[in-house]
Tab-separated table of C-alpha atoms and ligand atoms in Angstrom:
chain	number	residue	atom	x	y	z
A	1	UNK	CA	13.643	10.863	30.210
A	2	UNK	CA	14.765	9.238	27.437
A	3	UNK	CA	15.499	10.793	23.789
A	4	UNK	CA	12.991	8.663	22.488
A	5	UNK	CA	10.560	9.824	25.223
A	6	UNK	CA	11.488	13.182	25.049
A	7	UNK	CA	10.083	13.004	20.971
A	8	UNK	CA	7.003	11.288	21.847
A	9	UNK	CA	5.694	13.708	24.590
A	10	UNK	CA	6.615	16.964	22.159
A	11	UNK	CA	4.774	15.115	19.346
A	12	UNK	CA	1.645	14.442	21.554
A	13	UNK	CA	1.441	18.181	22.769
A	14	UNK	CA	1.864	19.120	19.038
A	15	UNK	CA	-0.882	16.868	17.991
A	16	UNK	CA	-3.592	18.074	20.415
A	17	UNK	CA	-2.345	21.779	19.582
A	18	UNK	CA	-2.930	21.544	15.913
A	19	UNK	CA	-5.837	19.027	16.029
A	20	UNK	CA	-3.934	17.008	14.259
A	21	UNK	CA	-4.557	12.881	13.736
A	22	UNK	CA	-1.567	10.691	13.154
A	23	UNK	CA	-2.275	7.831	10.554
A	24	UNK	CA	-0.018	4.856	9.706
A	25	UNK	CA	0.331	1.983	7.125
A	26	UNK	CA	0.805	-1.689	8.502
A	27	UNK	CA	4.535	-1.119	6.838
A	28	UNK	CA	5.280	1.787	9.326
A	29	UNK	CA	8.301	1.111	11.774
A	30	UNK	CA	7.201	-0.245	15.102
A	31	UNK	CA	7.870	3.434	16.945
A	32	UNK	CA	5.605	5.036	14.460
A	33	UNK	CA	2.877	2.787	14.848
A	34	UNK	CA	3.088	3.085	18.391
A	35	UNK	CA	2.417	6.504	18.385
A	36	UNK	CA	-0.301	6.232	15.705
A	37	UNK	CA	-4.032	6.985	16.511
A	38	UNK	CA	-5.117	4.657	13.702
A	39	UNK	CA	-3.120	2.250	11.751
A	40	UNK	CA	-4.575	0.022	8.815
A	41	UNK	CA	-4.276	-1.438	5.424
A	42	UNK	CA	-4.496	1.075	2.585
A	43	UNK	CA	-8.655	0.144	2.587
A	44	UNK	CA	-8.993	1.049	6.260
A	45	UNK	CA	-6.667	4.116	6.076
A	46	UNK	CA	-9.039	5.984	3.024
A	47	UNK	CA	-12.241	5.097	5.364
A	48	UNK	CA	-10.048	6.456	8.020
A	49	UNK	CA	-9.183	9.584	6.107
A	50	UNK	CA	-12.639	10.288	4.814
A	51	UNK	CA	-14.449	10.083	8.373
A	52	UNK	CA	-11.707	11.165	10.748
A	53	UNK	CA	-13.009	14.491	12.696
A	54	UNK	CA	-9.684	16.945	12.805
A	55	UNK	CA	-7.873	19.700	11.523
A	56	UNK	CA	-4.762	17.926	10.190
A	57	UNK	CA	-3.868	14.556	9.360
A	58	UNK	CA	0.115	13.366	9.512
A	59	UNK	CA	-0.103	10.416	6.551
A	60	UNK	CA	2.842	7.970	8.141
A	61	UNK	CA	3.065	5.844	4.556
A	62	UNK	CA	3.978	6.879	1.206
A	63	UNK	CA	2.792	9.685	-1.088
A	64	UNK	CA	0.118	7.939	-2.931
A	65	UNK	CA	-1.650	7.322	0.702
A	66	UNK	CA	-1.229	11.064	1.637
A	67	UNK	CA	-2.825	12.105	-1.893
A	68	UNK	CA	-5.881	9.749	-0.952
A	69	UNK	CA	-6.349	11.282	2.367
A	70	UNK	CA	-6.528	14.957	0.289
A	71	UNK	CA	-8.756	13.982	-1.867
A	72	UNK	CA	-11.150	12.497	0.172
A	73	UNK	CA	-10.769	15.242	3.156
A	74	UNK	CA	-9.470	18.417	1.106
A	75	UNK	CA	-10.712	20.685	3.958
A	76	UNK	CA	-8.298	19.067	6.242
A	77	UNK	CA	-4.150	19.927	5.878
A	78	UNK	CA	-2.589	16.414	4.883
A	79	UNK	CA	1.166	16.681	5.535
A	80	UNK	CA	3.349	13.584	4.599
A	81	UNK	CA	6.526	13.819	6.999
A	82	UNK	CA	9.253	12.486	4.678
A	83	UNK	CA	8.432	13.978	1.035
A	84	UNK	CA	10.582	11.400	-0.801
A	85	UNK	CA	8.310	8.686	0.823
A	86	UNK	CA	7.151	7.311	-2.628
A	87	UNK	CA	5.740	4.105	-3.898
A	88	UNK	CA	7.935	2.765	-6.943
A	89	UNK	CA	4.863	1.024	-8.809
A	90	UNK	CA	2.265	3.476	-8.218
A	91	UNK	CA	5.316	5.467	-10.751
A	92	UNK	CA	5.116	2.822	-13.304
A	93	UNK	CA	2.001	4.447	-14.710
A	94	UNK	CA	1.523	8.047	-16.620
A	95	UNK	CA	-1.684	9.555	-17.421
A	96	UNK	CA	0.119	10.948	-20.356
A	97	UNK	CA	3.799	12.675	-20.982
A	98	UNK	CA	7.348	11.198	-20.508
A	99	UNK	CA	7.047	7.788	-19.275
A	100	UNK	CA	9.850	7.277	-16.551
A	101	UNK	CA	12.684	4.704	-16.777
A	102	UNK	CA	13.605	2.695	-13.943
A	103	UNK	CA	17.444	1.783	-14.219
A	104	UNK	CA	17.279	-0.053	-11.070
A	105	UNK	CA	14.959	0.915	-7.736
A	106	UNK	CA	15.865	3.050	-5.098
A	107	UNK	CA	17.217	1.042	-2.129
A	108	UNK	CA	17.088	-2.711	-3.760
A	109	UNK	CA	20.214	-1.817	-6.054
A	110	UNK	CA	21.094	-4.927	-5.524
A	111	UNK	CA	18.437	-5.883	-8.325
A	112	UNK	CA	19.618	-6.274	-11.765
A	113	UNK	CA	19.415	-3.095	-13.799
A	114	UNK	CA	15.387	-3.036	-15.213
A	115	UNK	CA	14.132	-0.629	-17.774
A	116	UNK	CA	10.479	0.419	-17.502
A	117	UNK	CA	8.772	-1.459	-20.038
A	118	UNK	CA	6.183	0.535	-20.877
A	119	UNK	CA	6.206	2.908	-23.929
A	120	UNK	CA	2.828	3.952	-23.990
A	121	UNK	CA	0.592	5.856	-21.622
A	122	UNK	CA	-3.190	5.126	-19.461
A	123	UNK	CA	-4.531	7.218	-22.327
A	124	UNK	CA	-2.886	5.122	-25.076
A	125	UNK	CA	-4.518	2.754	-22.832
A	126	UNK	CA	-7.809	3.851	-22.740
A	127	UNK	CA	-7.583	4.648	-26.392
A	128	UNK	CA	-6.272	1.301	-27.386
A	129	UNK	CA	-9.442	-0.527	-25.247
A	130	UNK	CA	-12.427	2.696	-25.725
A	131	UNK	CA	-15.202	1.942	-23.616
A	132	UNK	CA	-13.657	-0.490	-21.553
A	133	UNK	CA	-13.928	0.467	-17.647
A	134	UNK	CA	-10.734	1.127	-15.865
A	135	UNK	CA	-10.340	-0.424	-12.293
A	136	UNK	CA	-7.189	1.567	-10.375
A	137	UNK	CA	-5.493	-0.263	-7.866
A	138	UNK	CA	-4.932	2.984	-4.745
A	139	UNK	CA	-1.165	2.519	-5.054
A	140	UNK	CA	-0.582	5.309	-8.079
A	141	UNK	CA	-0.740	9.011	-8.378
A	142	UNK	CA	-4.086	11.255	-8.533
A	143	UNK	CA	-4.557	11.958	-12.007
A	144	UNK	CA	-4.078	8.260	-12.712
A	145	UNK	CA	-7.157	7.912	-10.225
A	146	UNK	CA	-8.910	11.070	-11.933
A	147	UNK	CA	-8.640	9.090	-15.238
A	148	UNK	CA	-10.348	5.794	-13.903
A	149	UNK	CA	-14.105	4.611	-13.336
A	150	UNK	CA	-13.308	3.478	-9.573
A	151	UNK	CA	-10.589	1.948	-7.782
A	152	UNK	CA	-9.292	-0.598	-5.356
A	153	UNK	CA	-7.459	-2.342	-2.747
A	154	UNK	CA	-5.917	-5.697	-2.273
A	155	UNK	CA	-8.607	-5.781	0.173
A	156	UNK	CA	-11.519	-5.721	-2.061
A	157	UNK	CA	-10.059	-5.996	-5.977
A	158	UNK	CA	-12.202	-9.050	-6.432
A	159	UNK	CA	-15.627	-7.590	-5.265
A	160	UNK	CA	-14.632	-3.898	-7.237
A	161	UNK	CA	-13.662	-5.737	-10.324
A	162	UNK	CA	-17.268	-7.791	-9.986
A	163	UNK	CA	-18.849	-4.434	-9.269
A	164	UNK	CA	-18.293	-3.371	-13.028
A	165	UNK	CA	-20.996	-3.836	-15.720
A	166	UNK	CA	-18.862	-5.202	-18.327
A	167	UNK	CA	-17.361	-8.513	-18.580
A	168	UNK	CA	-13.882	-7.106	-19.712
A	169	UNK	CA	-12.164	-4.232	-17.509
A	170	UNK	CA	-8.589	-2.771	-17.340
A	171	UNK	CA	-6.637	-3.497	-14.459
A	172	UNK	CA	-3.691	-0.855	-13.280
A	173	UNK	CA	-0.895	-0.929	-12.209
A	174	UNK	CA	-0.234	-4.293	-10.619
A	175	UNK	CA	0.250	-7.158	-13.096
A	176	UNK	CA	0.373	-9.545	-9.911
A	177	UNK	CA	-3.231	-7.993	-8.747
A	178	UNK	CA	-4.696	-8.365	-12.066
A	179	UNK	CA	-3.882	-11.750	-12.235
A	180	UNK	CA	-5.154	-12.286	-8.739
A	181	UNK	CA	-8.091	-10.881	-9.988
A	182	UNK	CA	-8.614	-12.616	-13.179
A	183	UNK	CA	-8.228	-15.803	-11.462
A	184	UNK	CA	-11.561	-15.179	-8.924
A	185	UNK	CA	-13.582	-13.364	-11.059
A	186	UNK	CA	-15.375	-14.310	-14.285
A	187	UNK	CA	-13.968	-11.106	-16.261
A	188	UNK	CA	-11.370	-10.817	-18.848
A	189	UNK	CA	-8.541	-8.441	-17.183
A	190	UNK	CA	-6.127	-6.550	-19.393
A	191	UNK	CA	-3.661	-5.392	-17.338
A	192	UNK	CA	-0.809	-3.495	-17.473
A	193	UNK	CA	3.106	-4.638	-16.512
A	194	UNK	CA	3.963	-2.863	-13.055
A	195	UNK	CA	4.742	-4.497	-9.729
A	196	UNK	CA	5.760	-3.805	-6.659
A	197	UNK	CA	9.474	-5.012	-6.009
A	198	UNK	CA	8.956	-6.071	-2.246
A	199	UNK	CA	6.625	-8.657	-3.217
A	200	UNK	CA	7.276	-9.396	-7.060
A	201	UNK	CA	10.534	-10.833	-5.931
A	202	UNK	CA	9.116	-13.978	-3.715
A	203	UNK	CA	9.340	-16.579	-5.979
A	204	UNK	CA	7.464	-20.387	-5.871
A	205	UNK	CA	10.945	-21.871	-4.790
A	206	UNK	CA	11.419	-19.516	-1.651
A	207	UNK	CA	7.751	-20.532	-0.554
A	208	UNK	CA	9.097	-24.180	-0.876
A	209	UNK	CA	11.973	-23.230	0.995
A	210	UNK	CA	9.526	-21.411	3.644
A	211	UNK	CA	7.458	-24.591	3.828
A	212	UNK	CA	10.389	-27.024	4.613
A	213	UNK	CA	11.625	-24.904	7.455
A	214	UNK	CA	8.255	-24.439	9.056
A	215	UNK	CA	6.292	-27.536	8.004
A	216	UNK	CA	3.387	-26.713	10.510
A	217	UNK	CA	2.957	-23.325	9.614
A	218	UNK	CA	0.091	-21.167	7.781
A	219	UNK	CA	1.028	-19.541	4.556
A	220	UNK	CA	-0.486	-15.829	3.886
A	221	UNK	CA	0.342	-14.128	0.988
A	222	UNK	CA	-0.594	-10.508	-0.146
A	223	UNK	CA	-1.702	-10.402	-3.681
A	224	UNK	CA	1.080	-8.186	-4.897
A	225	UNK	CA	2.824	-11.483	-5.140
A	226	UNK	CA	3.266	-13.689	-8.065
A	227	UNK	CA	0.513	-16.190	-8.605
A	228	UNK	CA	3.028	-18.813	-8.669
A	229	UNK	CA	3.233	-17.856	-5.046
A	230	UNK	CA	-0.371	-16.833	-4.136
A	231	UNK	CA	-1.383	-20.267	-5.830
A	232	UNK	CA	0.757	-21.719	-2.963
A	233	UNK	CA	-0.762	-19.746	-0.435
A	234	UNK	CA	-2.986	-21.253	2.289
A	235	UNK	CA	-4.442	-17.715	2.620
A	236	UNK	CA	-4.031	-14.746	0.320
A	237	UNK	CA	-5.623	-11.257	1.551
A	238	UNK	CA	-4.008	-7.671	2.599
A	239	UNK	CA	-2.566	-6.614	5.492
A	240	UNK	CA	-4.846	-6.016	7.719
A	241	UNK	CA	-6.767	-9.182	6.534
A	242	UNK	CA	-3.972	-11.089	7.686
A	243	UNK	CA	-3.887	-9.731	10.992
A	244	UNK	CA	-7.495	-10.830	10.967
A	245	UNK	CA	-6.848	-13.868	9.981
A	246	UNK	CA	-4.171	-14.662	12.069
A	247	UNK	CA	-6.491	-13.945	15.347
A	248	UNK	CA	-9.046	-16.000	14.140
A	249	UNK	CA	-7.531	-19.034	12.879
A	250	UNK	CA	-6.464	-22.194	15.800
A	251	UNK	CA	-3.244	-22.519	13.643
A	252	UNK	CA	-0.150	-21.584	15.937
A	253	UNK	CA	2.179	-20.788	13.600
A	254	UNK	CA	2.629	-18.414	10.074
A	255	UNK	CA	4.751	-17.617	7.393
A	256	UNK	CA	3.972	-13.922	6.370
A	257	UNK	CA	4.396	-13.356	2.679
A	258	UNK	CA	4.196	-9.686	2.913
A	259	UNK	CA	6.600	-6.340	3.701
A	260	UNK	CA	8.458	-7.623	7.527
A	261	UNK	CA	6.493	-4.602	9.238
A	262	UNK	CA	3.453	-6.247	9.313
A	263	UNK	CA	5.199	-8.424	11.403
A	264	UNK	CA	5.254	-6.051	14.380
A	265	UNK	CA	1.223	-5.895	14.517
A	266	UNK	CA	1.064	-9.484	13.887
A	267	UNK	CA	3.048	-10.783	17.190
A	268	UNK	CA	1.941	-7.903	19.551
A	269	UNK	CA	-1.780	-8.532	19.120
A	270	UNK	CA	-0.482	-12.288	19.048
A	271	UNK	CA	1.648	-13.143	21.547
A	272	UNK	CA	0.838	-16.653	21.709
A	273	UNK	CA	1.635	-17.504	17.983
A	274	UNK	CA	4.736	-17.764	15.971
A	275	UNK	CA	5.716	-15.466	12.707
A	276	UNK	CA	8.060	-16.079	10.371
A	277	UNK	CA	8.728	-13.740	7.487
A	278	UNK	CA	8.486	-15.382	3.920
A	279	UNK	CA	11.776	-13.855	2.639
A	280	UNK	CA	13.743	-11.506	5.285
A	281	UNK	CA	14.246	-9.100	2.365
A	282	UNK	CA	10.416	-7.932	1.977
A	283	UNK	CA	11.584	-4.808	3.234
A	284	UNK	CA	9.798	-1.188	1.723
A	285	UNK	CA	12.401	1.115	1.650
A	286	UNK	CA	9.757	3.976	1.349
A	287	UNK	CA	7.966	3.252	3.943
A	288	UNK	CA	10.632	2.816	6.519
A	289	UNK	CA	11.792	6.469	5.655
A	290	UNK	CA	9.457	8.147	8.599
A	291	UNK	CA	10.633	8.121	11.605
A	292	UNK	CA	9.596	10.074	14.913
A	293	UNK	CA	11.944	12.580	14.263
A	294	UNK	CA	9.913	13.019	11.070
A	295	UNK	CA	6.751	12.890	12.478
A	296	UNK	CA	8.040	15.684	15.103
A	297	UNK	CA	9.037	17.669	12.047
A	298	UNK	CA	6.299	17.578	10.312
A	299	UNK	CA	3.769	18.590	13.740
A	300	UNK	CA	6.030	21.537	14.663
A	301	UNK	CA	6.891	22.854	10.756
A	302	UNK	CA	3.393	21.917	8.747
A	303	UNK	CA	5.327	20.260	6.402
A	304	UNK	CA	4.915	19.006	3.695
A	305	UNK	CA	1.619	19.572	2.667
A	306	UNK	CA	-0.301	17.190	0.109
A	307	UNK	CA	-2.396	18.993	-2.148
A	308	UNK	CA	-4.387	17.256	-4.945
A	309	UNK	CA	-5.425	20.173	-7.804
A	310	UNK	CA	-9.382	20.786	-7.735
A	311	UNK	CA	-9.496	20.121	-11.241
A	312	UNK	CA	-7.936	16.277	-10.540
A	313	UNK	CA	-9.405	15.884	-7.139
A	314	UNK	CA	-12.918	15.875	-8.535
A	315	UNK	CA	-12.477	13.464	-11.014
A	316	UNK	CA	-10.233	11.287	-8.444
A	317	UNK	CA	-12.758	11.709	-5.352
A	318	UNK	CA	-15.532	9.937	-7.680
A	319	UNK	CA	-13.478	6.788	-8.471
A	320	UNK	CA	-12.293	6.321	-4.992
A	321	UNK	CA	-15.809	6.698	-3.348
A	322	UNK	CA	-17.351	4.499	-5.762
A	323	UNK	CA	-14.667	2.085	-4.035
A	324	UNK	CA	-15.882	2.885	-0.963
A	325	UNK	CA	-19.579	2.455	-1.822
A	326	UNK	CA	-18.716	-1.515	-1.942
A	327	UNK	CA	-19.443	-3.013	1.393
B	1	13P	P1	-2.418	-3.021	1.878
B	1	13P	O1	-1.929	-2.742	3.579
B	1	13P	O2	-3.821	-2.647	1.273
B	1	13P	O3	-2.454	-4.822	1.661
B	1	13P	O4	-1.312	-2.461	0.704
B	1	13P	C1	-0.441	-2.965	0.587
B	1	13P	C2	0.968	-2.001	0.319
B	1	13P	O5	1.826	-2.322	-0.334
B	1	13P	C3	0.486	-0.298	0.165
B	1	13P	O6	1.825	0.086	0.154
B	2	SF4	FE1	4.752	0.808	-3.182
B	2	SF4	FE2	5.128	-2.021	-2.711
B	2	SF4	FE3	6.245	-0.034	-0.923
B	2	SF4	FE4	3.703	-0.450	-0.813
B	2	SF4	S1	5.191	-1.845	-0.180
B	2	SF4	S2	4.664	1.355	-0.961
B	2	SF4	S3	3.322	-1.284	-2.960
B	2	SF4	S4	6.948	-0.494	-3.266
């Protein structure tokens, strides 16, 4: 038996003993996706976390996802196998207190130094636009969700913004997702200036080059990409939206404008189709931190438990529940 098989066997044994479920985001390493009970986009994973029957959730993703699971299922033990698996975009917004200054993004040191541009907090923003509802992308920490009216994901942002009873809406923290919502709704969007470094690095020139290289391919792009990219795409959707679209499409070749981890499922579920990454370096280092060994460690040691303080949870769950009510 190979070392990998031994680890997988041990994980499966412990999983049963602990009454645990392994949930993995579509960007996780293939070997982690393989052992997961559920794999999906942020919206699907939120729904799973709220409904699944188990004692322990091992969340293979980044910390805001494990926090959401803990918010929605406070009676369960939620484990994040890699404590350092965080989301730089989620760290670009704070409710109050010291702002965080990013010089370079961890794992993307070749990027020119970038100084976090905000000199105010979410509370300052709410004060600046009194009464304007706040729509918060799930890629945020629990305290930011707690200060929001409703959450959204990349799969439902347009529906969520349209559901809000106001012509003007604050959308945080992703400026690209906000631009997409602005383009696809009749609302005035006030945005925060955050972004995902994996998607924001793609430009219209990359699209032109990829189209030249693969002239027959259909281009799918994630709404965390810049608007200049989204306007050139054939289809804009979440990661699981891309899985559904590629399966249903008659096209045989696709350019994929999101983190390269999605290519594993795309290829597995569509063996007769060809998938090219829009850029080969669309890799989220934080999503890649979790390995089989990390999952085994989490189940053995029951670490690292993610628990949101009850006063924050009670406020944050309202914003998440409101989103989950939208079909
Ligand atoms: P979705 O899978 O919800 O589209 O999310 C993308 C993402 O960047 C998660 O970190
Ligand atoms: Fe955050 Fe982007 Fe990584 Fe998703 S892909 S976890 S948004 S940095």
